[in-house]
Amino acid sequence: MYLIKKSALLIAVVFTLLYSSCAAALPKQLIVTGSSTWEPFSFINSEGEPDGIMVDFWKLYGEKNHVEIKFQLMNWPASIALASTDTTVIHGGLGYTSNRAKYLYFSRELPLQKYDVYLFAKRELNDTALSHLSDLKVGSVTASVKDEFLTTRLPSESIRRYDTFGGLNEAAYRGDIDVFIDDLNTTLYGLYKNDRQGTFTPRKKLYSFSIHFAVSRQNARQMPAIEKGLENITDKEVDALYHKWFDDIPGLEESAVQGSKLKWPLISVSILFIAVVSIIPMVLRRKSQDLKNALKALATSSAKLEQVTQLDRLTGTLNRDAFYNVLNEKRFSPSPYSIAVLDLDNLGQLNAECGHQVGDIAIKHLISQLRGQLSSKAVIARLGGGEFAILFDYCDRNLAIKRIDKLRRSLPSIPLSLNQQVLPLSFCYSFAHYPEDGDEGSALVNTALKRMRQHKAERVNNLSAGIDGHRHLDTELPW
């Protein structure tokens, strides 16, 4: 019997190793899709051939890993649809969004430059605040990250959508649109190449996003092997790709010349400044010291003001608005994260029976335990009363749930001792996860709050019925 079990175990191990090696084998051919008009990232050139930074990157990948690379470039929505349905095709470069993650499996960040997305507007326009864009003609590319960004901020009818990046650019050059958002470098490249310098100018940086490749969710098993091949590409080789495309942009040389013409006036001013300093060194040093002291005092005052406006006065954690600001910066995060919301049990009763001062002490005791047991990277905020939110960044949902549940279980063993009385504390909690539950910070907090309050109500009912109210949350709520 023992030999049979041992043989079965050995067969299972061998099968697993063989399966893993097959799953991890790099394919001999990759079909890469992407935009046919996203110049200079990926496009069809005048000779009818695939071209651009992404094309060069995957050609380099093929050379480094001895893989045949073929390209199928098309309009942007079609390229995403192809990669999501055809298991033989990968999308060569795009940004992560929770909507795309429903049908695409994303790689880790590619060693390509992040896209710094700016708002571009006609030179003659003055007011280009996001809140006023609904009065203007705003252009966007269908199914792009930028389109998702605009959709959350503008009425859909205010946005004119185009199936290709080239179509968007042509609409801008014709004057059909007043405003669009796109990557700074690629837009400037297009303006230079099409001799449209100055027609549209960058006004404000909106956000950044990294570039990933993606496969259909049915083809996720192939992802590790393809990712492994990225390790054979060096940063120096990637830098050379960008130099090839951006170093010879017409107009940059003129900027360099203009910069050199400014050197002599700057040198003259520097010489004059040195002469003045040599004549009145004592006065200048005294004024300089006064200025440094004033700047230091101003910086201290600014830091204190920022703390007052961002921190909760009782606990020293972030307040609600500051926490939402943190989440806003993660609007298009390429990495998943979790938000826990917890509520201190019986705080209202404690305030009523012992006074609000005791309730405040209980809140600070809870925060002390949170800080002691959670990672320093966890961002804690007080939402109000006894409700708190915690951001677990770069942390998968299962690990985040385990950390909070461990804290909940250990809290009764560290009771609050006050006036020779022991006050055992407990809390109720729930989660919302990005991107499964959405990609907007305040909405994720509201989802977690709703789940937590629902669970708390169920727990009260269970306790009234004599049922244990502290069952595992992951068996109660449909996460």
CSV table of C-alpha atoms in Angstrom, one decimal:
chain,number,residue,atom,x,y,z
A,1,MET,CA,0.0,0.0,0.0
A,2,TYR,CA,2.9,2.3,0.9
A,3,LEU,CA,4.6,1.6,-2.4
A,4,ILE,CA,1.4,2.3,-4.3
A,5,LYS,CA,1.0,5.7,-2.6
A,6,LYS,CA,4.6,6.5,-3.1
A,7,SER,CA,4.4,5.6,-6.8
A,8,ALA,CA,1.3,7.7,-7.3
A,9,LEU,CA,3.0,10.7,-5.6
A,10,LEU,CA,6.0,10.3,-7.9
A,11,ILE,CA,3.8,10.1,-11.0
A,12,ALA,CA,2.0,13.3,-9.9
A,13,VAL,CA,5.2,15.1,-9.3
A,14,VAL,CA,6.6,14.1,-12.7
A,15,PHE,CA,3.3,15.1,-14.4
A,16,THR,CA,3.4,18.5,-12.7
A,17,LEU,CA,7.0,19.1,-13.8
A,18,LEU,CA,6.2,18.1,-17.4
A,19,TYR,CA,3.1,20.2,-17.4
A,20,SER,CA,5.0,23.2,-16.0
A,21,SER,CA,7.8,22.9,-18.5
A,22,CYS,CA,5.3,22.7,-21.4
A,23,ALA,CA,3.4,25.7,-20.0
A,24,ALA,CA,6.5,27.7,-19.6
A,25,ALA,CA,7.9,26.9,-23.0
A,26,LEU,CA,8.4,30.1,-25.1
A,27,PRO,CA,6.4,29.8,-28.4
A,28,LYS,CA,8.4,29.8,-31.6
A,29,GLN,CA,6.2,32.4,-33.1
A,30,LEU,CA,4.4,35.4,-31.7
A,31,ILE,CA,1.7,37.4,-33.5
A,32,VAL,CA,1.6,40.9,-32.1
A,33,THR,CA,-1.2,43.3,-32.7
A,34,GLY,CA,-1.5,47.0,-32.0
A,35,SER,CA,-2.6,50.3,-33.5
A,36,SER,CA,-1.9,51.0,-37.2
A,37,THR,CA,-1.9,54.8,-36.7
A,38,TRP,CA,-0.3,55.5,-33.3
A,39,GLU,CA,2.8,57.2,-34.6
A,40,PRO,CA,5.6,56.8,-33.5
A,41,PHE,CA,4.5,54.0,-31.1
A,42,SER,CA,3.0,51.6,-33.6
A,43,PHE,CA,1.9,52.4,-37.2
A,44,ILE,CA,2.0,51.3,-40.8
A,45,ASN,CA,4.6,53.4,-42.6
A,46,SER,CA,4.6,54.8,-46.2
A,47,GLU,CA,6.0,51.5,-47.5
A,48,GLY,CA,3.1,49.6,-46.0
A,49,GLU,CA,5.2,48.0,-43.3
A,50,PRO,CA,4.7,47.8,-39.5
A,51,ASP,CA,6.9,50.4,-37.8
A,52,GLY,CA,7.4,52.3,-34.5
A,53,ILE,CA,8.8,51.9,-31.1
A,54,MET,CA,6.6,49.0,-30.1
A,55,VAL,CA,7.4,47.2,-33.4
A,56,ASP,CA,11.1,47.7,-32.9
A,57,PHE,CA,10.8,46.5,-29.3
A,58,TRP,CA,9.1,43.2,-30.3
A,59,LYS,CA,11.6,42.7,-33.2
A,60,LEU,CA,14.4,43.1,-30.6
A,61,TYR,CA,12.5,40.6,-28.3
A,62,GLY,CA,12.4,38.1,-31.2
A,63,GLU,CA,16.1,38.5,-31.9
A,64,LYS,CA,17.0,38.0,-28.3
A,65,ASN,CA,14.8,35.0,-27.8
A,66,HIS,CA,15.0,33.4,-31.2
A,67,VAL,CA,11.3,33.9,-31.7
A,68,GLU,CA,9.6,34.7,-35.1
A,69,ILE,CA,7.6,37.9,-34.7
A,70,LYS,CA,4.7,38.8,-37.0
A,71,PHE,CA,2.6,41.9,-36.7
A,72,GLN,CA,-1.1,42.5,-37.3
A,73,LEU,CA,-1.7,46.3,-36.9
A,74,MET,CA,-5.2,47.7,-37.2
A,75,ASN,CA,-7.4,50.3,-35.7
A,76,TRP,CA,-7.3,50.6,-31.9
A,77,PRO,CA,-10.6,49.0,-30.9
A,78,ALA,CA,-10.1,46.1,-33.4
A,79,SER,CA,-6.6,45.4,-32.0
A,80,ILE,CA,-8.0,45.1,-28.4
A,81,ALA,CA,-10.9,42.9,-29.6
A,82,LEU,CA,-8.5,40.6,-31.6
A,83,ALA,CA,-6.1,40.1,-28.6
A,84,SER,CA,-9.0,39.4,-26.3
A,85,THR,CA,-10.6,36.7,-28.5
A,86,ASP,CA,-7.7,35.1,-30.5
A,87,THR,CA,-5.4,33.0,-28.2
A,88,THR,CA,-2.6,33.0,-30.9
A,89,VAL,CA,-2.3,36.9,-30.7
A,90,ILE,CA,-0.8,39.2,-28.0
A,91,HIS,CA,-1.4,42.9,-27.8
A,92,GLY,CA,2.1,44.5,-27.9
A,93,GLY,CA,1.5,47.6,-25.8
A,94,LEU,CA,-1.3,49.2,-23.9
A,95,GLY,CA,-2.2,50.6,-20.5
A,96,TYR,CA,-4.0,48.7,-17.8
A,97,THR,CA,-7.6,49.5,-16.9
A,98,SER,CA,-10.1,47.5,-14.8
A,99,ASN,CA,-12.4,47.3,-17.8
A,100,ARG,CA,-9.8,45.8,-20.0
A,101,ALA,CA,-8.8,43.4,-17.3
A,102,LYS,CA,-12.2,41.7,-17.6
A,103,TYR,CA,-11.2,40.2,-21.0
A,104,LEU,CA,-7.4,40.6,-21.1
A,105,TYR,CA,-4.6,39.2,-18.9
A,106,PHE,CA,-1.9,41.9,-18.4
A,107,SER,CA,1.9,41.3,-18.1
A,108,ARG,CA,4.1,43.1,-15.7
A,109,GLU,CA,5.3,46.6,-16.8
A,110,LEU,CA,7.3,46.5,-20.0
A,111,PRO,CA,10.7,48.3,-19.9
A,112,LEU,CA,9.3,51.1,-22.1
A,113,GLN,CA,8.9,54.7,-21.0
A,114,LYS,CA,5.7,55.6,-19.1
A,115,TYR,CA,3.2,57.7,-20.9
A,116,ASP,CA,2.8,61.1,-19.4
A,117,VAL,CA,-0.7,62.2,-20.5
A,118,TYR,CA,-1.2,65.9,-21.0
A,119,LEU,CA,-4.1,68.0,-22.0
A,120,PHE,CA,-3.5,69.7,-25.4
A,121,ALA,CA,-5.6,72.7,-26.5
A,122,LYS,CA,-5.6,75.1,-29.4
A,123,ARG,CA,-3.1,77.9,-28.8
A,124,GLU,CA,-5.8,80.6,-28.8
A,125,LEU,CA,-7.8,78.9,-26.0
A,126,ASN,CA,-7.3,80.4,-22.5
A,127,ASP,CA,-9.7,78.5,-20.2
A,128,THR,CA,-9.0,74.7,-20.4
A,129,ALA,CA,-9.9,73.6,-16.9
A,130,LEU,CA,-11.3,70.1,-16.9
A,131,SER,CA,-14.5,71.4,-15.3
A,132,HIS,CA,-15.1,73.6,-18.4
A,133,LEU,CA,-14.3,71.1,-21.2
A,134,SER,CA,-17.9,70.3,-21.7
A,135,ASP,CA,-18.3,73.6,-23.5
A,136,LEU,CA,-15.5,72.7,-26.0
A,137,LYS,CA,-15.1,70.1,-28.7
A,138,VAL,CA,-13.1,67.3,-27.1
A,139,GLY,CA,-11.5,64.5,-29.1
A,140,SER,CA,-10.7,61.0,-28.0
A,141,VAL,CA,-9.8,57.6,-29.4
A,142,THR,CA,-12.4,54.8,-28.9
A,143,ALA,CA,-11.5,52.2,-26.2
A,144,SER,CA,-8.3,54.0,-25.2
A,145,VAL,CA,-7.1,54.7,-21.6
A,146,LYS,CA,-7.5,58.4,-22.3
A,147,ASP,CA,-11.1,57.8,-23.4
A,148,GLU,CA,-11.9,56.1,-20.1
A,149,PHE,CA,-10.3,59.0,-18.3
A,150,LEU,CA,-12.5,61.6,-20.1
A,151,THR,CA,-15.6,59.5,-19.8
A,152,THR,CA,-15.4,59.7,-16.0
A,153,ARG,CA,-15.2,63.5,-16.1
A,154,LEU,CA,-17.3,64.6,-19.1
A,155,PRO,CA,-20.8,63.8,-20.5
A,156,SER,CA,-20.5,61.2,-23.2
A,157,GLU,CA,-22.1,63.6,-25.8
A,158,SER,CA,-19.3,66.1,-25.2
A,159,ILE,CA,-16.7,63.7,-26.6
A,160,ARG,CA,-16.0,63.1,-30.3
A,161,ARG,CA,-14.6,59.7,-30.7
A,162,TYR,CA,-12.3,58.3,-33.5
A,163,ASP,CA,-11.3,54.7,-34.2
A,164,THR,CA,-7.7,55.6,-34.9
A,165,PHE,CA,-5.0,57.9,-33.4
A,166,GLY,CA,-4.4,59.1,-36.9
A,167,GLY,CA,-8.0,60.1,-37.2
A,168,LEU,CA,-7.9,62.0,-34.0
A,169,ASN,CA,-4.8,63.9,-35.1
A,170,GLU,CA,-6.3,64.7,-38.5
A,171,ALA,CA,-9.4,66.0,-36.8
A,172,ALA,CA,-7.3,68.3,-34.6
A,173,TYR,CA,-5.3,69.6,-37.6
A,174,ARG,CA,-8.6,70.4,-39.4
A,175,GLY,CA,-9.9,72.3,-36.4
A,176,ASP,CA,-12.8,69.8,-35.8
A,177,ILE,CA,-11.8,69.6,-32.1
A,178,ASP,CA,-10.5,72.1,-29.6
A,179,VAL,CA,-9.0,69.8,-27.0
A,180,PHE,CA,-7.6,66.3,-26.7
A,181,ILE,CA,-5.4,64.4,-24.2
A,182,ASP,CA,-2.4,62.3,-25.2
A,183,ASP,CA,1.2,61.4,-24.3
A,184,LEU,CA,3.5,64.4,-24.4
A,185,ASN,CA,6.3,62.9,-26.5
A,186,THR,CA,4.2,61.2,-29.1
A,187,THR,CA,2.0,64.3,-29.6
A,188,LEU,CA,4.9,66.6,-30.0
A,189,TYR,CA,6.4,64.1,-32.4
A,190,GLY,CA,3.3,64.2,-34.5
A,191,LEU,CA,3.1,68.0,-34.4
A,192,TYR,CA,6.7,68.2,-35.6
A,193,LYS,CA,6.4,65.6,-38.3
A,194,ASN,CA,3.2,67.1,-39.7
A,195,ASP,CA,4.5,70.7,-39.5
A,196,ARG,CA,1.8,71.7,-37.0
A,197,GLN,CA,4.1,73.1,-34.3
A,198,GLY,CA,2.2,75.6,-32.1
A,199,THR,CA,-1.3,74.8,-33.3
A,200,PHE,CA,-1.9,72.7,-30.1
A,201,THR,CA,0.1,73.3,-26.9
A,202,PRO,CA,0.4,71.1,-23.8
A,203,ARG,CA,-1.4,72.8,-20.9
A,204,LYS,CA,-1.5,70.4,-17.9
A,205,LYS,CA,-0.2,66.9,-17.0
A,206,LEU,CA,-3.1,64.8,-16.0
A,207,TYR,CA,-1.6,61.4,-15.1
A,208,SER,CA,0.9,58.7,-16.2
A,209,PHE,CA,0.5,55.1,-17.1
A,210,SER,CA,2.9,52.3,-17.8
A,211,ILE,CA,2.9,50.0,-20.9
A,212,HIS,CA,2.1,46.3,-20.7
A,213,PHE,CA,1.5,43.5,-23.2
A,214,ALA,CA,-1.6,41.5,-22.8
A,215,VAL,CA,-3.2,38.2,-23.9
A,216,SER,CA,-6.7,36.8,-23.8
A,217,ARG,CA,-7.7,35.5,-20.4
A,218,GLN,CA,-8.0,32.1,-22.0
A,219,ASN,CA,-4.3,32.2,-22.9
A,220,ALA,CA,-3.0,33.3,-19.5
A,221,ARG,CA,-0.9,30.2,-19.1
A,222,GLN,CA,1.5,31.4,-21.8
A,223,MET,CA,2.2,34.7,-19.9
A,224,PRO,CA,5.1,33.6,-17.7
A,225,ALA,CA,7.2,32.3,-20.6
A,226,ILE,CA,6.7,35.4,-22.6
A,227,GLU,CA,7.6,37.6,-19.6
A,228,LYS,CA,10.7,35.6,-19.0
A,229,GLY,CA,12.0,36.6,-22.4
A,230,LEU,CA,11.9,40.3,-21.4
A,231,GLU,CA,14.9,39.6,-19.1
A,232,ASN,CA,17.1,39.3,-22.2
A,233,ILE,CA,16.5,43.0,-23.2
A,234,THR,CA,18.7,45.6,-21.6
A,235,ASP,CA,17.8,49.1,-20.6
A,236,LYS,CA,20.5,50.4,-22.9
A,237,GLU,CA,18.9,48.7,-25.9
A,238,VAL,CA,15.5,50.2,-25.0
A,239,ASP,CA,17.0,53.6,-24.7
A,240,ALA,CA,18.5,53.2,-28.2
A,241,LEU,CA,14.9,52.6,-29.5
A,242,TYR,CA,13.7,56.0,-28.2
A,243,HIS,CA,16.8,57.8,-29.4
A,244,LYS,CA,16.1,56.4,-32.9
A,245,TRP,CA,12.6,57.9,-32.9
A,246,PHE,CA,13.0,61.2,-31.0
A,247,ASP,CA,16.5,62.5,-31.5
A,248,ASP,CA,16.0,63.7,-35.1
A,249,ILE,CA,12.6,65.5,-34.6
A,250,PRO,CA,12.7,68.6,-36.8
A,251,GLY,CA,12.5,71.7,-34.5
A,252,LEU,CA,14.5,70.3,-31.6
A,253,GLU,CA,17.7,71.4,-33.3
A,254,GLU,CA,16.3,74.9,-33.4
A,255,SER,CA,15.5,74.8,-29.7
A,256,ALA,CA,19.1,73.7,-29.0
A,257,VAL,CA,20.4,76.6,-31.1
A,258,GLN,CA,18.2,79.0,-29.3
A,259,GLY,CA,19.5,77.7,-26.1
A,260,SER,CA,23.1,78.2,-27.1
A,261,LYS,CA,22.3,81.8,-28.1
A,262,LEU,CA,21.2,82.4,-24.5
A,263,LYS,CA,24.5,81.3,-23.1
A,264,TRP,CA,26.4,84.6,-23.6
A,265,PRO,CA,23.7,86.8,-22.0
A,266,LEU,CA,23.6,84.4,-19.1
A,267,ILE,CA,27.4,84.5,-18.7
A,268,SER,CA,27.3,88.3,-18.8
A,269,VAL,CA,24.7,88.4,-16.1
A,270,SER,CA,26.7,86.0,-14.0
A,271,ILE,CA,29.9,88.1,-14.3
A,272,LEU,CA,27.9,91.2,-13.3
A,273,PHE,CA,26.4,89.3,-10.3
A,274,ILE,CA,29.9,88.2,-9.2
A,275,ALA,CA,31.1,91.8,-9.4
A,276,VAL,CA,28.3,93.1,-7.3
A,277,VAL,CA,28.8,90.3,-4.7
A,278,SER,CA,32.5,91.2,-4.5
A,279,ILE,CA,31.6,94.9,-3.8
A,280,ILE,CA,29.0,94.4,-1.2
A,281,PRO,CA,29.6,91.0,0.4
A,282,MET,CA,28.5,91.8,3.9
A,283,VAL,CA,25.2,93.3,2.8
A,284,LEU,CA,24.5,90.4,0.5
A,285,ARG,CA,25.3,87.8,3.1
A,286,ARG,CA,23.1,89.5,5.6
A,287,LYS,CA,20.2,89.7,3.2
A,288,SER,CA,20.8,86.1,2.1
A,289,GLN,CA,20.6,84.9,5.6
A,290,ASP,CA,17.4,86.9,6.2
A,291,LEU,CA,15.9,85.3,3.1
A,292,LYS,CA,16.9,81.8,4.2
A,293,ASN,CA,15.4,82.3,7.6
A,294,ALA,CA,12.2,83.7,6.0
A,295,LEU,CA,12.0,80.7,3.6
A,296,LYS,CA,12.6,78.3,6.4
A,297,ALA,CA,9.8,79.8,8.5
A,298,LEU,CA,7.5,79.7,5.5
A,299,ALA,CA,8.3,76.1,4.8
A,300,THR,CA,7.7,75.2,8.5
A,301,SER,CA,4.4,77.1,8.4
A,302,SER,CA,3.4,75.4,5.1
A,303,ALA,CA,4.2,72.0,6.5
A,304,LYS,CA,2.1,72.7,9.7
A,305,LEU,CA,-0.8,74.0,7.5
A,306,GLU,CA,-0.6,70.9,5.4
A,307,GLN,CA,-0.7,68.6,8.4
A,308,VAL,CA,-3.7,70.5,9.8
A,309,THR,CA,-5.6,70.1,6.5
A,310,GLN,CA,-4.6,66.5,5.8
A,311,LEU,CA,-4.4,64.8,9.3
A,312,ASP,CA,-7.1,63.8,11.7
A,313,ARG,CA,-6.6,65.7,14.9
A,314,LEU,CA,-7.4,62.9,17.3
A,315,THR,CA,-5.5,60.0,15.7
A,316,GLY,CA,-2.8,61.6,13.5
A,317,THR,CA,-4.0,59.5,10.6
A,318,LEU,CA,-5.1,60.9,7.3
A,319,ASN,CA,-8.5,62.5,7.2
A,320,ARG,CA,-11.2,61.5,4.6
A,321,ASP,CA,-10.3,64.1,2.0
A,322,ALA,CA,-6.6,63.3,2.2
A,323,PHE,CA,-7.3,59.6,1.8
A,324,TYR,CA,-9.4,60.3,-1.3
A,325,ASN,CA,-6.5,62.3,-2.7
A,326,VAL,CA,-4.2,59.3,-2.3
A,327,LEU,CA,-6.7,57.1,-4.1
A,328,ASN,CA,-7.2,59.6,-6.9
A,329,GLU,CA,-3.4,59.3,-7.7
A,330,LYS,CA,-4.1,55.5,-8.2
A,331,ARG,CA,-6.9,56.1,-10.6
A,332,PHE,CA,-5.2,54.1,-13.4
A,333,SER,CA,-2.9,52.0,-11.2
A,334,PRO,CA,-1.2,49.1,-13.1
A,335,SER,CA,-1.2,47.1,-9.8
A,336,PRO,CA,-4.1,45.7,-7.8
A,337,TYR,CA,-4.8,47.0,-4.3
A,338,SER,CA,-7.3,46.6,-1.6
A,339,ILE,CA,-9.2,49.0,0.7
A,340,ALA,CA,-10.4,47.8,4.1
A,341,VAL,CA,-13.0,49.7,6.0
A,342,LEU,CA,-13.5,48.9,9.7
A,343,ASP,CA,-15.8,50.2,12.5
A,344,LEU,CA,-15.1,50.1,16.2
A,345,ASP,CA,-17.9,48.2,17.9
A,346,ASN,CA,-20.1,49.8,20.6
A,347,LEU,CA,-18.4,53.2,20.3
A,348,GLY,CA,-21.8,55.0,20.7
A,349,GLN,CA,-22.6,53.0,23.9
A,350,LEU,CA,-19.1,53.7,25.2
A,351,ASN,CA,-19.5,57.4,24.6
A,352,ALA,CA,-22.9,57.4,26.3
A,353,GLU,CA,-21.9,55.4,29.4
A,354,CYS,CA,-18.3,56.6,30.0
A,355,GLY,CA,-18.1,59.9,28.1
A,356,HIS,CA,-16.6,60.9,24.8
A,357,GLN,CA,-13.1,61.2,26.3
A,358,VAL,CA,-13.1,57.5,27.0
A,359,GLY,CA,-14.4,56.9,23.5
A,360,ASP,CA,-11.5,58.9,22.1
A,361,ILE,CA,-9.1,56.8,24.1
A,362,ALA,CA,-10.6,53.7,22.7
A,363,ILE,CA,-10.2,55.0,19.2
A,364,LYS,CA,-6.5,55.9,19.8
A,365,HIS,CA,-6.0,52.4,21.3
A,366,LEU,CA,-7.3,50.8,18.1
A,367,ILE,CA,-5.1,53.0,15.9
A,368,SER,CA,-2.1,52.1,18.1
A,369,GLN,CA,-2.8,48.4,17.4
A,370,LEU,CA,-3.2,49.0,13.7
A,371,ARG,CA,0.1,50.8,13.4
A,372,GLY,CA,1.8,48.2,15.5
A,373,GLN,CA,0.6,45.2,13.5
A,374,LEU,CA,0.3,46.5,9.9
A,375,SER,CA,3.1,47.3,7.5
A,376,SER,CA,4.4,50.8,7.4
A,377,LYS,CA,3.3,50.9,3.8
A,378,ALA,CA,-0.4,50.6,4.8
A,379,VAL,CA,-2.1,54.0,4.6
A,380,ILE,CA,-4.6,54.5,7.4
A,381,ALA,CA,-7.3,57.2,7.4
A,382,ARG,CA,-10.1,58.1,9.8
A,383,LEU,CA,-13.4,58.5,7.9
A,384,GLY,CA,-15.3,59.7,10.9
A,385,GLY,CA,-16.4,58.5,14.3
A,386,GLY,CA,-15.1,55.0,14.8
A,387,GLU,CA,-14.8,54.2,11.1
A,388,PHE,CA,-11.4,53.9,9.5
A,389,ALA,CA,-10.1,53.0,6.0
A,390,ILE,CA,-6.8,51.2,5.2
A,391,LEU,CA,-5.1,51.1,1.8
A,392,PHE,CA,-3.2,47.9,1.2
A,393,ASP,CA,-1.1,48.8,-1.8
A,394,TYR,CA,0.7,46.1,-3.9
A,395,CYS,CA,-1.1,43.5,-1.8
A,396,ASP,CA,-3.4,40.8,-3.1
A,397,ARG,CA,-6.9,40.5,-1.6
A,398,ASN,CA,-6.2,37.3,0.3
A,399,LEU,CA,-3.2,38.6,2.1
A,400,ALA,CA,-5.0,41.9,3.0
A,401,ILE,CA,-8.0,39.9,4.4
A,402,LYS,CA,-5.6,37.7,6.5
A,403,ARG,CA,-3.9,40.7,7.9
A,404,ILE,CA,-7.1,42.4,9.1
A,405,ASP,CA,-8.6,39.2,10.4
A,406,LYS,CA,-5.4,38.5,12.3
A,407,LEU,CA,-5.7,42.0,13.9
A,408,ARG,CA,-9.4,41.4,14.7
A,409,ARG,CA,-8.6,38.1,16.5
A,410,SER,CA,-5.7,39.5,18.4
A,411,LEU,CA,-7.4,42.7,19.6
A,412,PRO,CA,-9.3,41.1,22.5
A,413,SER,CA,-6.0,39.8,23.9
A,414,ILE,CA,-4.7,43.4,24.2
A,415,PRO,CA,-7.6,45.1,26.0
A,416,LEU,CA,-7.8,48.8,27.0
A,417,SER,CA,-7.2,49.2,30.7
A,418,LEU,CA,-8.8,52.3,32.1
A,419,ASN,CA,-9.5,53.3,35.7
A,420,GLN,CA,-8.8,49.7,36.9
A,421,GLN,CA,-11.4,48.5,34.4
A,422,VAL,CA,-10.7,46.3,31.3
A,423,LEU,CA,-12.5,47.4,28.2
A,424,PRO,CA,-12.2,44.7,25.5
A,425,LEU,CA,-12.4,46.2,22.0
A,426,SER,CA,-13.6,44.7,18.7
A,427,PHE,CA,-14.4,45.9,15.3
A,428,CYS,CA,-16.3,44.9,12.2
A,429,TYR,CA,-14.7,45.2,8.8
A,430,SER,CA,-15.1,44.6,5.1
A,431,PHE,CA,-13.2,45.1,1.8
A,432,ALA,CA,-13.3,46.5,-1.7
A,433,HIS,CA,-10.7,45.5,-4.2
A,434,TYR,CA,-9.2,47.2,-7.3
A,435,PRO,CA,-9.9,46.5,-10.1
A,436,GLU,CA,-12.6,43.9,-9.4
A,437,ASP,CA,-14.9,46.3,-7.6
A,438,GLY,CA,-14.1,49.4,-9.7
A,439,ASP,CA,-11.3,51.9,-10.3
A,440,GLU,CA,-12.5,55.1,-8.6
A,441,GLY,CA,-11.3,55.6,-5.1
A,442,SER,CA,-14.3,57.1,-3.3
A,443,ALA,CA,-16.6,54.6,-5.0
A,444,LEU,CA,-14.4,51.7,-3.7
A,445,VAL,CA,-14.6,53.2,-0.1
A,446,ASN,CA,-18.4,53.4,-0.4
A,447,THR,CA,-18.6,49.8,-1.6
A,448,ALA,CA,-16.5,48.6,1.4
A,449,LEU,CA,-18.6,50.8,3.8
A,450,LYS,CA,-21.8,49.3,2.4
A,451,ARG,CA,-20.5,45.8,2.8
A,452,MET,CA,-19.2,46.5,6.3
A,453,ARG,CA,-22.5,48.0,7.5
A,454,GLN,CA,-24.5,45.1,6.0
A,455,HIS,CA,-22.2,42.6,7.8
A,456,LYS,CA,-22.6,44.6,11.0
A,457,ALA,CA,-26.4,44.5,10.8
A,458,GLU,CA,-26.3,40.8,10.1
A,459,ARG,CA,-24.0,40.2,13.0
A,460,VAL,CA,-26.3,42.1,15.4
A,461,ASN,CA,-29.2,40.0,14.2
A,462,ASN,CA,-27.2,36.8,14.6
A,463,LEU,CA,-26.1,37.8,18.2
A,464,SER,CA,-29.8,38.5,19.0
A,465,ALA,CA,-30.6,35.0,17.8
A,466,GLY,CA,-27.7,33.4,19.7
A,467,ILE,CA,-25.5,32.8,16.7
A,468,ASP,CA,-21.8,33.6,16.6
A,469,GLY,CA,-21.5,36.9,14.9
A,470,HIS,CA,-17.8,36.6,14.1
A,471,ARG,CA,-17.8,34.2,11.2
A,472,HIS,CA,-15.2,34.6,8.5
A,473,LEU,CA,-16.2,37.5,6.2
A,474,ASP,CA,-15.1,35.8,3.1
A,475,THR,CA,-17.8,33.2,3.6
A,476,GLU,CA,-20.5,35.9,4.1
A,477,LEU,CA,-20.0,38.5,1.4
A,478,PRO,CA,-19.8,37.9,-2.4
A,479,TRP,CA,-16.4,39.3,-3.1
